[in-house]
PDB file of C-alpha atoms and ligand atoms in Angstrom:
ATOM      1  CA  MET A   1      45.105  -7.420   0.443  1.00 85.00           C
ATOM      2  CA  ALA A   2      47.285  -4.890  -1.265  1.00 93.00           C
ATOM      3  CA  PRO A   3      45.446  -2.917  -3.819  1.00 97.00           C
ATOM      4  CA  ARG A   4      46.066  -4.101  -7.422  1.00 98.00           C
ATOM      5  CA  PRO A   5      47.789  -1.567  -9.590  1.00 98.00           C
ATOM      6  CA  VAL A   6      45.754  -0.284 -12.480  1.00 98.00           C
ATOM      7  CA  TYR A   7      46.722   1.661 -15.733  1.00 99.00           C
ATOM      8  CA  PHE A   8      43.557   3.376 -16.554  1.00 99.00           C
ATOM      9  CA  ASP A   9      42.952   4.635 -20.334  1.00 99.00           C
ATOM     10  CA  CYS A  10      40.094   7.078 -21.007  1.00 98.00           C
ATOM     11  CA  ASP A  11      38.670   9.886 -23.159  1.00 98.00           C
ATOM     12  CA  THR A  12      36.944  11.780 -20.387  1.00 98.00           C
ATOM     13  CA  GLY A  13      33.863  11.904 -21.182  1.00 97.00           C
ATOM     14  CA  ILE A  14      30.780  11.841 -19.103  1.00 98.00           C
ATOM     15  CA  ASP A  15      30.570   8.126 -18.341  1.00 98.00           C
ATOM     16  CA  ASP A  16      34.345   8.102 -18.182  1.00 98.00           C
ATOM     17  CA  ALA A  17      34.088  10.571 -15.410  1.00 98.00           C
ATOM     18  CA  LEU A  18      31.711   8.226 -13.441  1.00 98.00           C
ATOM     19  CA  ALA A  19      34.051   5.403 -14.112  1.00 98.00           C
ATOM     20  CA  LEU A  20      37.066   7.638 -12.894  1.00 98.00           C
ATOM     21  CA  VAL A  21      35.413   8.631  -9.641  1.00 98.00           C
ATOM     22  CA  TYR A  22      34.260   5.124  -9.075  1.00 98.00           C
ATOM     23  CA  LEU A  23      37.873   3.857  -9.298  1.00 98.00           C
ATOM     24  CA  MET A  24      39.122   6.680  -7.056  1.00 98.00           C
ATOM     25  CA  ALA A  25      36.542   5.464  -4.606  1.00 98.00           C
ATOM     26  CA  SER A  26      37.791   1.711  -4.727  1.00 98.00           C
ATOM     27  CA  PRO A  27      40.113   0.437  -2.238  1.00 97.00           C
ATOM     28  CA  GLU A  28      40.575  -2.685  -4.223  1.00 98.00           C
ATOM     29  CA  ILE A  29      42.718  -1.044  -6.830  1.00 98.00           C
ATOM     30  CA  SER A  30      45.303   1.747  -6.996  1.00 98.00           C
ATOM     31  CA  LEU A  31      45.626   4.069  -9.877  1.00 98.00           C
ATOM     32  CA  ALA A  32      49.177   3.791 -10.737  1.00 98.00           C
ATOM     33  CA  GLY A  33      48.819   6.037 -13.829  1.00 98.00           C
ATOM     34  CA  ILE A  34      46.172   7.346 -16.228  1.00 99.00           C
ATOM     35  CA  GLY A  35      46.544   7.967 -19.890  1.00 99.00           C
ATOM     36  CA  THR A  36      44.094   9.806 -22.201  1.00 98.00           C
ATOM     37  CA  VAL A  37      43.006   9.231 -25.817  1.00 98.00           C
ATOM     38  CA  SER A  38      40.928  11.146 -28.391  1.00 98.00           C
ATOM     39  CA  GLY A  39      37.452   9.878 -28.598  1.00 98.00           C
ATOM     40  CA  ASN A  40      34.534  11.634 -26.795  1.00 98.00           C
ATOM     41  CA  ILE A  41      36.984  14.819 -26.912  1.00 98.00           C
ATOM     42  CA  ASP A  42      40.642  15.200 -27.933  1.00 98.00           C
ATOM     43  CA  ALA A  43      43.254  13.541 -25.641  1.00 98.00           C
ATOM     44  CA  LYS A  44      44.573  16.911 -24.293  1.00 98.00           C
ATOM     45  CA  ARG A  45      41.208  18.158 -23.165  1.00 98.00           C
ATOM     46  CA  ALA A  46      40.483  14.710 -21.763  1.00 98.00           C
ATOM     47  CA  ALA A  47      43.621  14.915 -19.669  1.00 98.00           C
ATOM     48  CA  LEU A  48      42.720  18.301 -18.170  1.00 98.00           C
ATOM     49  CA  ASN A  49      39.069  16.968 -17.456  1.00 98.00           C
ATOM     50  CA  THR A  50      40.716  14.035 -15.675  1.00 98.00           C
ATOM     51  CA  LEU A  51      43.154  16.203 -13.712  1.00 98.00           C
ATOM     52  CA  ASP A  52      40.257  18.455 -12.765  1.00 98.00           C
ATOM     53  CA  LEU A  53      38.320  15.487 -11.514  1.00 98.00           C
ATOM     54  CA  LEU A  54      41.298  14.003  -9.595  1.00 98.00           C
ATOM     55  CA  ASP A  55      41.834  17.403  -7.857  1.00 98.00           C
ATOM     56  CA  MET A  56      38.289  17.650  -7.029  1.00 98.00           C
ATOM     57  CA  GLY A  57      38.597  14.120  -5.401  1.00 97.00           C
ATOM     58  CA  GLY A  58      41.826  15.086  -3.561  1.00 97.00           C
ATOM     59  CA  ARG A  59      43.747  12.659  -5.802  1.00 97.00           C
ATOM     60  CA  ASN A  60      46.690  14.774  -6.869  1.00 97.00           C
ATOM     61  CA  ASP A  61      48.996  11.884  -6.553  1.00 98.00           C
ATOM     62  CA  VAL A  62      47.816  10.100  -9.692  1.00 98.00           C
ATOM     63  CA  PRO A  63      49.786  10.958 -12.875  1.00 98.00           C
ATOM     64  CA  VAL A  64      47.975  11.660 -16.161  1.00 98.00           C
ATOM     65  CA  ALA A  65      49.616  11.357 -19.391  1.00 98.00           C
ATOM     66  CA  VAL A  66      48.310  12.731 -22.696  1.00 98.00           C
ATOM     67  CA  GLY A  67      48.080   9.924 -25.363  1.00 98.00           C
ATOM     68  CA  ALA A  68      47.309   9.641 -29.086  1.00 98.00           C
ATOM     69  CA  MET A  69      45.552  12.659 -30.379  1.00 98.00           C
ATOM     70  CA  ASP A  70      44.672  10.797 -33.730  1.00 98.00           C
ATOM     71  CA  PRO A  71      43.589   7.284 -34.279  1.00 98.00           C
ATOM     72  CA  LEU A  72      46.256   5.073 -36.061  1.00 98.00           C
ATOM     73  CA  THR A  73      45.438   5.632 -39.638  1.00 98.00           C
ATOM     74  CA  HIS A  74      43.312   8.639 -39.747  1.00 96.00           C
ATOM     75  CA  SER A  75      42.676  12.156 -38.171  1.00 97.00           C
ATOM     76  CA  PHE A  76      40.528  12.639 -35.059  1.00 98.00           C
ATOM     77  CA  GLY A  77      36.987  13.696 -36.068  1.00 95.00           C
ATOM     78  CA  GLY A  78      36.458  16.128 -33.251  1.00 95.00           C
ATOM     79  CA  GLY A  79      34.297  14.265 -30.737  1.00 94.00           C
ATOM     80  CA  VAL A  80      30.754  14.286 -30.016  1.00 96.00           C
ATOM     81  CA  PRO A  81      29.572  17.654 -28.398  1.00 95.00           C
ATOM     82  CA  HIS A  82      25.922  16.743 -28.585  1.00 95.00           C
ATOM     83  CA  ILE A  83      26.717  13.656 -26.340  1.00 96.00           C
ATOM     84  CA  HIS A  84      29.487  14.713 -24.121  1.00 97.00           C
ATOM     85  CA  GLY A  85      29.412  18.409 -24.500  1.00 96.00           C
ATOM     86  CA  HIS A  86      32.052  20.777 -26.233  1.00 97.00           C
ATOM     87  CA  ASN A  87      34.470  20.329 -23.358  1.00 98.00           C
ATOM     88  CA  GLY A  88      33.706  16.693 -22.827  1.00 98.00           C
ATOM     89  CA  VAL A  89      32.068  17.076 -19.534  1.00 98.00           C
ATOM     90  CA  GLY A  90      28.637  18.109 -20.392  1.00 98.00           C
ATOM     91  CA  ASP A  91      29.516  21.777 -20.906  1.00 98.00           C
ATOM     92  CA  VAL A  92      29.813  22.065 -17.235  1.00 98.00           C
ATOM     93  CA  GLU A  93      32.676  24.373 -16.006  1.00 97.00           C
ATOM     94  CA  LEU A  94      34.557  22.395 -13.466  1.00 98.00           C
ATOM     95  CA  PRO A  95      36.896  24.041 -10.999  1.00 97.00           C
ATOM     96  CA  HIS A  96      40.286  23.906 -12.907  1.00 98.00           C
ATOM     97  CA  THR A  97      43.380  22.778 -11.356  1.00 98.00           C
ATOM     98  CA  ASP A  98      46.785  24.063 -12.019  1.00 97.00           C
ATOM     99  CA  ARG A  99      48.217  20.507 -12.316  1.00 98.00           C
ATOM    100  CA  ARG A 100      49.339  19.499 -15.717  1.00 98.00           C
ATOM    101  CA  PRO A 101      49.863  16.246 -17.577  1.00 98.00           C
ATOM    102  CA  VAL A 102      53.142  14.358 -17.108  1.00 98.00           C
ATOM    103  CA  ALA A 103      55.792  14.742 -19.888  1.00 98.00           C
ATOM    104  CA  GLU A 104      55.644  10.964 -20.881  1.00 98.00           C
ATOM    105  CA  SER A 105      53.045   9.638 -23.403  1.00 98.00           C
ATOM    106  CA  ALA A 106      50.201   7.442 -22.350  1.00 98.00           C
ATOM    107  CA  ALA A 107      51.859   4.605 -24.399  1.00 98.00           C
ATOM    108  CA  ASP A 108      55.250   5.018 -22.696  1.00 98.00           C
ATOM    109  CA  MET A 109      53.436   5.089 -19.219  1.00 99.00           C
ATOM    110  CA  LEU A 110      51.734   1.856 -20.035  1.00 99.00           C
ATOM    111  CA  VAL A 111      54.873   0.155 -21.093  1.00 99.00           C
ATOM    112  CA  ARG A 112      56.857   1.407 -17.975  1.00 98.00           C
ATOM    113  CA  LEU A 113      54.013   0.405 -15.533  1.00 98.00           C
ATOM    114  CA  ALA A 114      53.858  -2.936 -17.129  1.00 98.00           C
ATOM    115  CA  HIS A 115      57.510  -3.529 -16.488  1.00 98.00           C
ATOM    116  CA  GLU A 116      57.449  -2.079 -12.953  1.00 98.00           C
ATOM    117  CA  HIS A 117      54.505  -4.525 -12.012  1.00 98.00           C
ATOM    118  CA  PRO A 118      55.156  -7.616 -13.955  1.00 98.00           C
ATOM    119  CA  GLY A 119      52.146 -10.019 -13.805  1.00 98.00           C
ATOM    120  CA  GLU A 120      50.295  -7.582 -11.782  1.00 98.00           C
ATOM    121  CA  LEU A 121      48.886  -4.654 -13.753  1.00 98.00           C
ATOM    122  CA  ASP A 122      45.574  -4.424 -14.735  1.00 98.00           C
ATOM    123  CA  VAL A 123      44.822  -2.237 -17.660  1.00 99.00           C
ATOM    124  CA  ILE A 124      41.281  -0.752 -17.816  1.00 99.00           C
ATOM    125  CA  ALA A 125      40.605   0.922 -21.212  1.00 99.00           C
ATOM    126  CA  ILE A 126      37.170   2.894 -21.833  1.00 98.00           C
ATOM    127  CA  GLY A 127      38.102   4.795 -24.841  1.00 98.00           C
ATOM    128  CA  PRO A 128      39.414   4.011 -28.324  1.00 98.00           C
ATOM    129  CA  LEU A 129      42.218   1.541 -28.135  1.00 99.00           C
ATOM    130  CA  THR A 130      44.871   3.663 -29.837  1.00 98.00           C
ATOM    131  CA  ASN A 131      47.274   4.099 -26.836  1.00 99.00           C
ATOM    132  CA  LEU A 132      47.227   0.248 -26.133  1.00 99.00           C
ATOM    133  CA  ALA A 133      48.003  -0.512 -29.876  1.00 99.00           C
ATOM    134  CA  VAL A 134      50.844   1.935 -29.842  1.00 98.00           C
ATOM    135  CA  ALA A 135      52.194   0.453 -26.515  1.00 99.00           C
ATOM    136  CA  LEU A 136      51.981  -2.953 -28.067  1.00 98.00           C
ATOM    137  CA  LYS A 137      53.879  -1.837 -31.078  1.00 98.00           C
ATOM    138  CA  GLN A 138      56.542  -0.277 -28.997  1.00 98.00           C
ATOM    139  CA  ASP A 139      56.983  -3.191 -26.676  1.00 98.00           C
ATOM    140  CA  PRO A 140      55.039  -6.423 -27.554  1.00 98.00           C
ATOM    141  CA  SER A 141      56.466  -8.087 -24.279  1.00 98.00           C
ATOM    142  CA  ILE A 142      53.738  -6.016 -22.299  1.00 98.00           C
ATOM    143  CA  ALA A 143      51.130  -8.606 -23.435  1.00 98.00           C
ATOM    144  CA  GLU A 144      52.952 -11.143 -21.170  1.00 98.00           C
ATOM    145  CA  LEU A 145      53.482  -8.589 -18.378  1.00 98.00           C
ATOM    146  CA  VAL A 146      50.003  -7.300 -18.102  1.00 98.00           C
ATOM    147  CA  HIS A 147      47.713  -9.226 -15.919  1.00 98.00           C
ATOM    148  CA  GLU A 148      44.561  -8.689 -17.603  1.00 98.00           C
ATOM    149  CA  VAL A 149      42.984  -5.902 -19.831  1.00 99.00           C
ATOM    150  CA  ILE A 150      39.310  -4.846 -19.237  1.00 99.00           C
ATOM    151  CA  ILE A 151      37.973  -3.073 -22.074  1.00 99.00           C
ATOM    152  CA  MET A 152      34.538  -1.322 -22.488  1.00 99.00           C
ATOM    153  CA  GLY A 153      33.791  -1.728 -26.241  1.00 98.00           C
ATOM    154  CA  GLY A 154      32.147  -3.678 -28.962  1.00 98.00           C
ATOM    155  CA  ALA A 155      28.892  -5.108 -29.620  1.00 98.00           C
ATOM    156  CA  ALA A 156      28.521  -9.048 -29.668  1.00 98.00           C
ATOM    157  CA  LEU A 157      25.060  -9.820 -30.419  1.00 98.00           C
ATOM    158  CA  VAL A 158      23.325  -6.369 -30.341  1.00 98.00           C
ATOM    159  CA  PRO A 159      23.503  -3.493 -32.839  1.00 98.00           C
ATOM    160  CA  GLY A 160      26.277  -0.780 -32.593  1.00 98.00           C
ATOM    161  CA  ASN A 161      25.818   2.842 -31.384  1.00 98.00           C
ATOM    162  CA  LEU A 162      28.022   4.756 -33.891  1.00 97.00           C
ATOM    163  CA  SER A 163      27.171   2.562 -36.802  1.00 98.00           C
ATOM    164  CA  GLU A 164      24.742  -0.249 -37.422  1.00 98.00           C
ATOM    165  CA  VAL A 165      27.333  -2.552 -36.214  1.00 98.00           C
ATOM    166  CA  GLY A 166      30.185  -0.508 -34.638  1.00 98.00           C
ATOM    167  CA  GLU A 167      30.399   0.495 -30.837  1.00 98.00           C
ATOM    168  CA  ALA A 168      31.998   4.079 -30.591  1.00 98.00           C
ATOM    169  CA  ASN A 169      35.486   3.059 -28.809  1.00 98.00           C
ATOM    170  CA  ILE A 170      36.019   0.375 -31.497  1.00 98.00           C
ATOM    171  CA  TYR A 171      34.662   2.229 -34.541  1.00 98.00           C
ATOM    172  CA  ASN A 172      36.715   5.347 -33.665  1.00 98.00           C
ATOM    173  CA  ASP A 173      39.921   3.344 -34.098  1.00 98.00           C
ATOM    174  CA  PRO A 174      39.213  -0.216 -35.650  1.00 98.00           C
ATOM    175  CA  GLU A 175      42.846  -0.590 -36.706  1.00 98.00           C
ATOM    176  CA  ALA A 176      44.090  -0.074 -33.042  1.00 98.00           C
ATOM    177  CA  ALA A 177      41.253  -2.302 -31.739  1.00 98.00           C
ATOM    178  CA  GLN A 178      42.600  -5.119 -34.175  1.00 98.00           C
ATOM    179  CA  VAL A 179      45.951  -4.895 -32.803  1.00 98.00           C
ATOM    180  CA  VAL A 180      44.791  -5.022 -29.183  1.00 98.00           C
ATOM    181  CA  MET A 181      42.452  -8.006 -29.719  1.00 98.00           C
ATOM    182  CA  ASP A 182      45.080  -9.947 -31.790  1.00 98.00           C
ATOM    183  CA  ALA A 183      47.825  -9.430 -29.056  1.00 98.00           C
ATOM    184  CA  PRO A 184      48.340 -12.684 -26.901  1.00 98.00           C
ATOM    185  CA  TRP A 185      47.178 -10.975 -23.646  1.00 98.00           C
ATOM    186  CA  GLN A 186      44.064 -11.832 -21.448  1.00 98.00           C
ATOM    187  CA  VAL A 187      41.229  -9.372 -22.561  1.00 98.00           C
ATOM    188  CA  VAL A 188      37.819  -8.895 -21.021  1.00 98.00           C
ATOM    189  CA  LEU A 189      35.485  -7.270 -23.434  1.00 98.00           C
ATOM    190  CA  VAL A 190      32.625  -5.313 -21.745  1.00 99.00           C
ATOM    191  CA  PRO A 191      30.279  -4.876 -24.906  1.00 99.00           C
ATOM    192  CA  LEU A 192      27.043  -2.889 -25.423  1.00 98.00           C
ATOM    193  CA  ASP A 193      25.015  -6.192 -24.789  1.00 98.00           C
ATOM    194  CA  VAL A 194      25.716  -5.452 -21.129  1.00 98.00           C
ATOM    195  CA  THR A 195      26.525  -1.782 -20.635  1.00 98.00           C
ATOM    196  CA  LEU A 196      23.163  -0.780 -22.207  1.00 98.00           C
ATOM    197  CA  GLU A 197      21.458  -3.033 -19.633  1.00 98.00           C
ATOM    198  CA  ASN A 198      22.833  -0.952 -16.910  1.00 98.00           C
ATOM    199  CA  ALA A 199      21.599   2.518 -16.346  1.00 98.00           C
ATOM    200  CA  PHE A 200      21.401   5.538 -14.117  1.00 98.00           C
ATOM    201  CA  GLU A 201      17.990   6.898 -13.626  1.00 98.00           C
ATOM    202  CA  GLU A 202      16.968  10.380 -12.582  1.00 98.00           C
ATOM    203  CA  SER A 203      16.513   9.212  -8.907  1.00 98.00           C
ATOM    204  CA  ASP A 204      20.353   8.285  -8.982  1.00 98.00           C
ATOM    205  CA  ARG A 205      21.176  11.525 -10.533  1.00 98.00           C
ATOM    206  CA  GLU A 206      19.188  13.386  -7.797  1.00 98.00           C
ATOM    207  CA  ALA A 207      21.093  11.449  -4.993  1.00 98.00           C
ATOM    208  CA  LEU A 208      24.284  12.597  -6.434  1.00 98.00           C
ATOM    209  CA  ALA A 209      23.032  16.229  -6.553  1.00 98.00           C
ATOM    210  CA  ALA A 210      21.828  16.010  -3.018  1.00 98.00           C
ATOM    211  CA  SER A 211      25.163  14.750  -1.824  1.00 97.00           C
ATOM    212  CA  ASP A 212      27.204  17.209   0.374  1.00 96.00           C
ATOM    213  CA  SER A 213      30.338  16.384  -2.010  1.00 97.00           C
ATOM    214  CA  LEU A 214      31.200  18.899  -4.494  1.00 97.00           C
ATOM    215  CA  LEU A 215      32.586  16.326  -6.699  1.00 98.00           C
ATOM    216  CA  ASN A 216      29.101  14.184  -6.745  1.00 98.00           C
ATOM    217  CA  GLN A 217      27.244  17.450  -7.369  1.00 98.00           C
ATOM    218  CA  ALA A 218      29.375  18.146 -10.340  1.00 98.00           C
ATOM    219  CA  LEU A 219      28.832  14.567 -11.673  1.00 98.00           C
ATOM    220  CA  ALA A 220      25.014  15.203 -11.242  1.00 98.00           C
ATOM    221  CA  ASP A 221      25.425  18.387 -13.295  1.00 98.00           C
ATOM    222  CA  ILE A 222      27.575  16.734 -15.924  1.00 98.00           C
ATOM    223  CA  LEU A 223      25.173  13.906 -16.321  1.00 98.00           C
ATOM    224  CA  ASN A 224      22.291  16.257 -17.499  1.00 98.00           C
ATOM    225  CA  LEU A 225      23.468  16.404 -21.113  1.00 98.00           C
ATOM    226  CA  TYR A 226      24.047  12.705 -21.211  1.00 98.00           C
ATOM    227  CA  PHE A 227      20.526  11.998 -19.786  1.00 98.00           C
ATOM    228  CA  ASP A 228      19.088  14.295 -22.591  1.00 98.00           C
ATOM    229  CA  PHE A 229      21.044  12.290 -25.376  1.00 98.00           C
ATOM    230  CA  TYR A 230      19.478   8.946 -24.041  1.00 98.00           C
ATOM    231  CA  VAL A 231      15.939   9.971 -24.261  1.00 98.00           C
ATOM    232  CA  GLU A 232      16.063   8.559 -27.885  1.00 96.00           C
ATOM    233  CA  GLU A 233      17.408   5.193 -26.806  1.00 96.00           C
ATOM    234  CA  TYR A 234      15.443   4.584 -23.491  1.00 98.00           C
ATOM    235  CA  GLY A 235      12.504   6.806 -23.966  1.00 98.00           C
ATOM    236  CA  ARG A 236      13.162   8.923 -20.741  1.00 98.00           C
ATOM    237  CA  ARG A 237      15.884  10.899 -19.149  1.00 98.00           C
ATOM    238  CA  MET A 238      18.424   8.079 -18.010  1.00 98.00           C
ATOM    239  CA  CYS A 239      21.964   7.090 -19.289  1.00 98.00           C
ATOM    240  CA  ALA A 240      23.774   3.824 -19.995  1.00 98.00           C
ATOM    241  CA  LEU A 241      26.625   3.064 -17.627  1.00 98.00           C
ATOM    242  CA  HIS A 242      29.131   1.886 -20.183  1.00 98.00           C
ATOM    243  CA  ASP A 243      32.475   2.732 -18.569  1.00 98.00           C
ATOM    244  CA  PRO A 244      31.486   2.335 -14.999  1.00 99.00           C
ATOM    245  CA  LEU A 245      30.489  -1.311 -15.778  1.00 99.00           C
ATOM    246  CA  ALA A 246      34.080  -2.070 -17.275  1.00 99.00           C
ATOM    247  CA  ALA A 247      35.478  -0.411 -13.871  1.00 99.00           C
ATOM    248  CA  ALA A 248      33.327  -2.423 -11.710  1.00 98.00           C
ATOM    249  CA  ILE A 249      34.219  -5.618 -13.373  1.00 98.00           C
ATOM    250  CA  ALA A 250      37.769  -4.907 -13.117  1.00 98.00           C
ATOM    251  CA  VAL A 251      37.314  -3.899  -9.491  1.00 98.00           C
ATOM    252  CA  GLY A 252      35.475  -7.152  -8.828  1.00 98.00           C
ATOM    253  CA  GLN A 253      32.292  -5.484  -7.354  1.00 98.00           C
ATOM    254  CA  ILE A 254      30.255  -6.873 -10.372  1.00 98.00           C
ATOM    255  CA  THR A 255      30.897 -10.477 -11.684  1.00 98.00           C
ATOM    256  CA  ALA A 256      30.478 -11.669 -15.191  1.00 97.00           C
ATOM    257  CA  ILE A 257      28.247 -14.685 -15.177  1.00 94.00           C
ATOM    258  CA  ARG A 258      28.019 -15.497 -18.859  1.00 95.00           C
ATOM    259  CA  ALA A 259      31.481 -14.747 -20.308  1.00 97.00           C
ATOM    260  CA  PRO A 260      33.002 -17.223 -22.656  1.00 98.00           C
ATOM    261  CA  LYS A 261      36.460 -16.833 -23.974  1.00 98.00           C
ATOM    262  CA  VAL A 262      35.850 -16.831 -27.876  1.00 98.00           C
ATOM    263  CA  PRO A 263      37.872 -15.694 -30.891  1.00 98.00           C
ATOM    264  CA  VAL A 264      37.115 -12.022 -31.622  1.00 98.00           C
ATOM    265  CA  VAL A 265      37.824 -10.347 -35.013  1.00 98.00           C
ATOM    266  CA  VAL A 266      37.738  -6.664 -35.488  1.00 98.00           C
ATOM    267  CA  ASP A 267      36.430  -5.545 -38.906  1.00 98.00           C
ATOM    268  CA  ALA A 268      38.918  -2.779 -39.954  1.00 98.00           C
ATOM    269  CA  THR A 269      37.814  -2.768 -43.560  1.00 98.00           C
ATOM    270  CA  HIS A 270      36.007   0.200 -45.017  1.00 98.00           C
ATOM    271  CA  GLY A 271      32.759  -1.404 -45.690  1.00 97.00           C
ATOM    272  CA  PRO A 272      29.670  -1.485 -43.750  1.00 98.00           C
ATOM    273  CA  GLY A 273      31.037  -3.794 -41.244  1.00 98.00           C
ATOM    274  CA  ARG A 274      33.809  -1.298 -40.058  1.00 98.00           C
ATOM    275  CA  GLY A 275      34.291  -1.299 -36.398  1.00 98.00           C
ATOM    276  CA  GLN A 276      32.304  -4.570 -35.724  1.00 98.00           C
ATOM    277  CA  THR A 277      33.530  -6.978 -33.128  1.00 98.00           C
ATOM    278  CA  ILE A 278      32.886 -10.250 -34.578  1.00 98.00           C
ATOM    279  CA  CYS A 279      32.586 -12.645 -31.692  1.00 98.00           C
ATOM    280  CA  ASP A 280      32.405 -16.432 -32.462  1.00 98.00           C
ATOM    281  CA  LEU A 281      29.507 -17.333 -30.248  1.00 97.00           C
ATOM    282  CA  ARG A 282      28.567 -20.411 -32.087  1.00 97.00           C
ATOM    283  CA  LYS A 283      27.660 -23.562 -29.987  1.00 93.00           C
ATOM    284  CA  GLN A 284      26.860 -21.676 -26.745  1.00 93.00           C
ATOM    285  CA  ARG A 285      23.154 -22.747 -26.325  1.00 90.00           C
ATOM    286  CA  GLY A 286      24.262 -25.289 -23.579  1.00 91.00           C
ATOM    287  CA  GLY A 287      25.993 -22.730 -21.450  1.00 91.00           C
ATOM    288  CA  PRO A 288      29.092 -20.629 -21.854  1.00 92.00           C
ATOM    289  CA  ARG A 289      31.909 -22.632 -23.367  1.00 95.00           C
ATOM    290  CA  ASP A 290      35.522 -21.363 -23.955  1.00 97.00           C
ATOM    291  CA  VAL A 291      37.026 -22.006 -27.266  1.00 97.00           C
ATOM    292  CA  GLU A 292      40.529 -23.433 -27.038  1.00 96.00           C
ATOM    293  CA  GLY A 293      43.188 -20.987 -27.577  1.00 96.00           C
ATOM    294  CA  ALA A 294      40.967 -17.861 -27.298  1.00 98.00           C
ATOM    295  CA  HIS A 295      42.113 -15.141 -25.067  1.00 98.00           C
ATOM    296  CA  VAL A 296      39.143 -12.690 -25.296  1.00 98.00           C
ATOM    297  CA  ARG A 297      36.349 -13.228 -22.611  1.00 98.00           C
ATOM    298  CA  VAL A 298      33.229 -11.677 -24.046  1.00 98.00           C
ATOM    299  CA  VAL A 299      30.784 -10.548 -21.152  1.00 98.00           C
ATOM    300  CA  LEU A 300      27.161 -11.236 -22.018  1.00 98.00           C
ATOM    301  CA  ASP A 301      25.572 -11.121 -18.634  1.00 97.00           C
ATOM    302  CA  THR A 302      26.490  -9.870 -15.235  1.00 98.00           C
ATOM    303  CA  ASP A 303      25.374 -11.035 -11.647  1.00 98.00           C
ATOM    304  CA  GLN A 304      23.552  -7.855 -10.448  1.00 98.00           C
ATOM    305  CA  PRO A 305      22.747  -4.357 -11.546  1.00 98.00           C
ATOM    306  CA  LEU A 306      25.487  -1.862 -11.264  1.00 98.00           C
ATOM    307  CA  ALA A 307      23.511   1.153 -10.519  1.00 98.00           C
ATOM    308  CA  PRO A 308      23.137   0.626  -6.776  1.00 98.00           C
ATOM    309  CA  VAL A 309      26.660  -0.463  -6.446  1.00 98.00           C
ATOM    310  CA  LEU A 310      28.079   2.541  -8.346  1.00 98.00           C
ATOM    311  CA  LEU A 311      25.726   5.143  -6.498  1.00 98.00           C
ATOM    312  CA  GLU A 312      26.827   3.612  -3.146  1.00 98.00           C
ATOM    313  CA  ARG A 313      30.404   3.875  -3.840  1.00 98.00           C
ATOM    314  CA  LEU A 314      30.112   7.494  -5.168  1.00 98.00           C
ATOM    315  CA  LEU A 315      27.984   8.664  -2.212  1.00 98.00           C
ATOM    316  CA  ASN A 316      30.318   7.140   0.305  1.00 97.00           C
ATOM    317  CA  TYR A 317      33.528   8.520  -1.146  1.00 96.00           C
ATOM    318  CA  HIS A 318      35.243  11.154   0.949  1.00 86.00           C
ATOM    319  CA  SER A 319      38.466  12.509  -0.261  1.00 80.00           C
TER     320      SER A 319
HETATM  321  C1  BDR B   1      31.616   4.307 -25.142  1.00 65.09           C
HETATM  322  O1  BDR B   1      31.827   5.509 -26.100  1.00 65.09           O
HETATM  323  C2  BDR B   1      32.105   6.618 -25.416  1.00 65.09           C
HETATM  324  O2  BDR B   1      31.294   7.626 -25.915  1.00 65.09           O
HETATM  325  C3  BDR B   1      31.659   6.348 -23.915  1.00 65.09           C
HETATM  326  O3  BDR B   1      32.451   7.114 -22.989  1.00 65.09           O
HETATM  327  C4  BDR B   1      31.889   4.832 -23.739  1.00 65.09           C
HETATM  328  O4  BDR B   1      33.422   4.489 -23.571  1.00 65.09           O
HETATM  329  C5  BDR B   1      30.184   3.648 -25.353  1.00 65.09           C
HETATM  330  O5  BDR B   1      30.163   3.195 -26.695  1.00 65.09           O
HETATM  331 CA1   CA B   2      34.776   6.380 -22.730  1.00 65.09          CA
END
């Protein structure tokens, strides 16, 4: 089977870096283009990080476009240096490539790719949803052209991570998330409910460090800061695999087993609920039940742990 074309939207970012290398290592898909957005770090720096990782993986064929520097209605707050480092990649100095982002914006790239691959393009979005919202505003027809949008974001039945109820990617641009959830395309939402259940342990990090690939060694280094941050959540050095889980579901290596299509409303008010993804999960005790007319599938359980699947792909990737 021909690899499925993917537009990948990211804010690289430590777990974004893992997701990116996983996608580079996945023959099921082909990276048609990558757009970056401000979230973990600003969009320009995220693009440079992405280019450095692509270069280390021998994938200089993949174009990278800088996307929105600011969320739709406010200014970018500067990222999260205590989680992802001052440079977005755990304060590790990657070998820098001379390659630069392409001239088109991330939103323009998404619109172009949607038209070039009608009915085929998958969108994997693992940062704030600003670029997707801008693209939809520019050309609403992409909602019919795109095959599926797989989003790491939201919290259905668990607390948020940036506010009591808000998950970072949604909370950082709720107005954009609202546009994206409201558009009539097929969305798979991969929320904290499942991403926090999938983690890398120190043994996984050590396996990457022991690999003879410089790229895997760099990932092991980058993960150090993320592991420190997650001690407060898990009680020991390890990390959640937020973005790689969305990538693995998109690739098809991980299958969602409890994932009803339900109405999802994003709270874009300025009250305590800002950034919440309100998922209508009523009447689901008898098993997953799609609500008629709903187009957002909310992933509440998966078939197998991601960590071994991810590690195997990373360790076997030879650029
Ligand atoms: C999400 O927020 C970002 O910090 C991570 O890269 C991930 O996409 C988790 O809430
Ligand atoms: Ca991310």
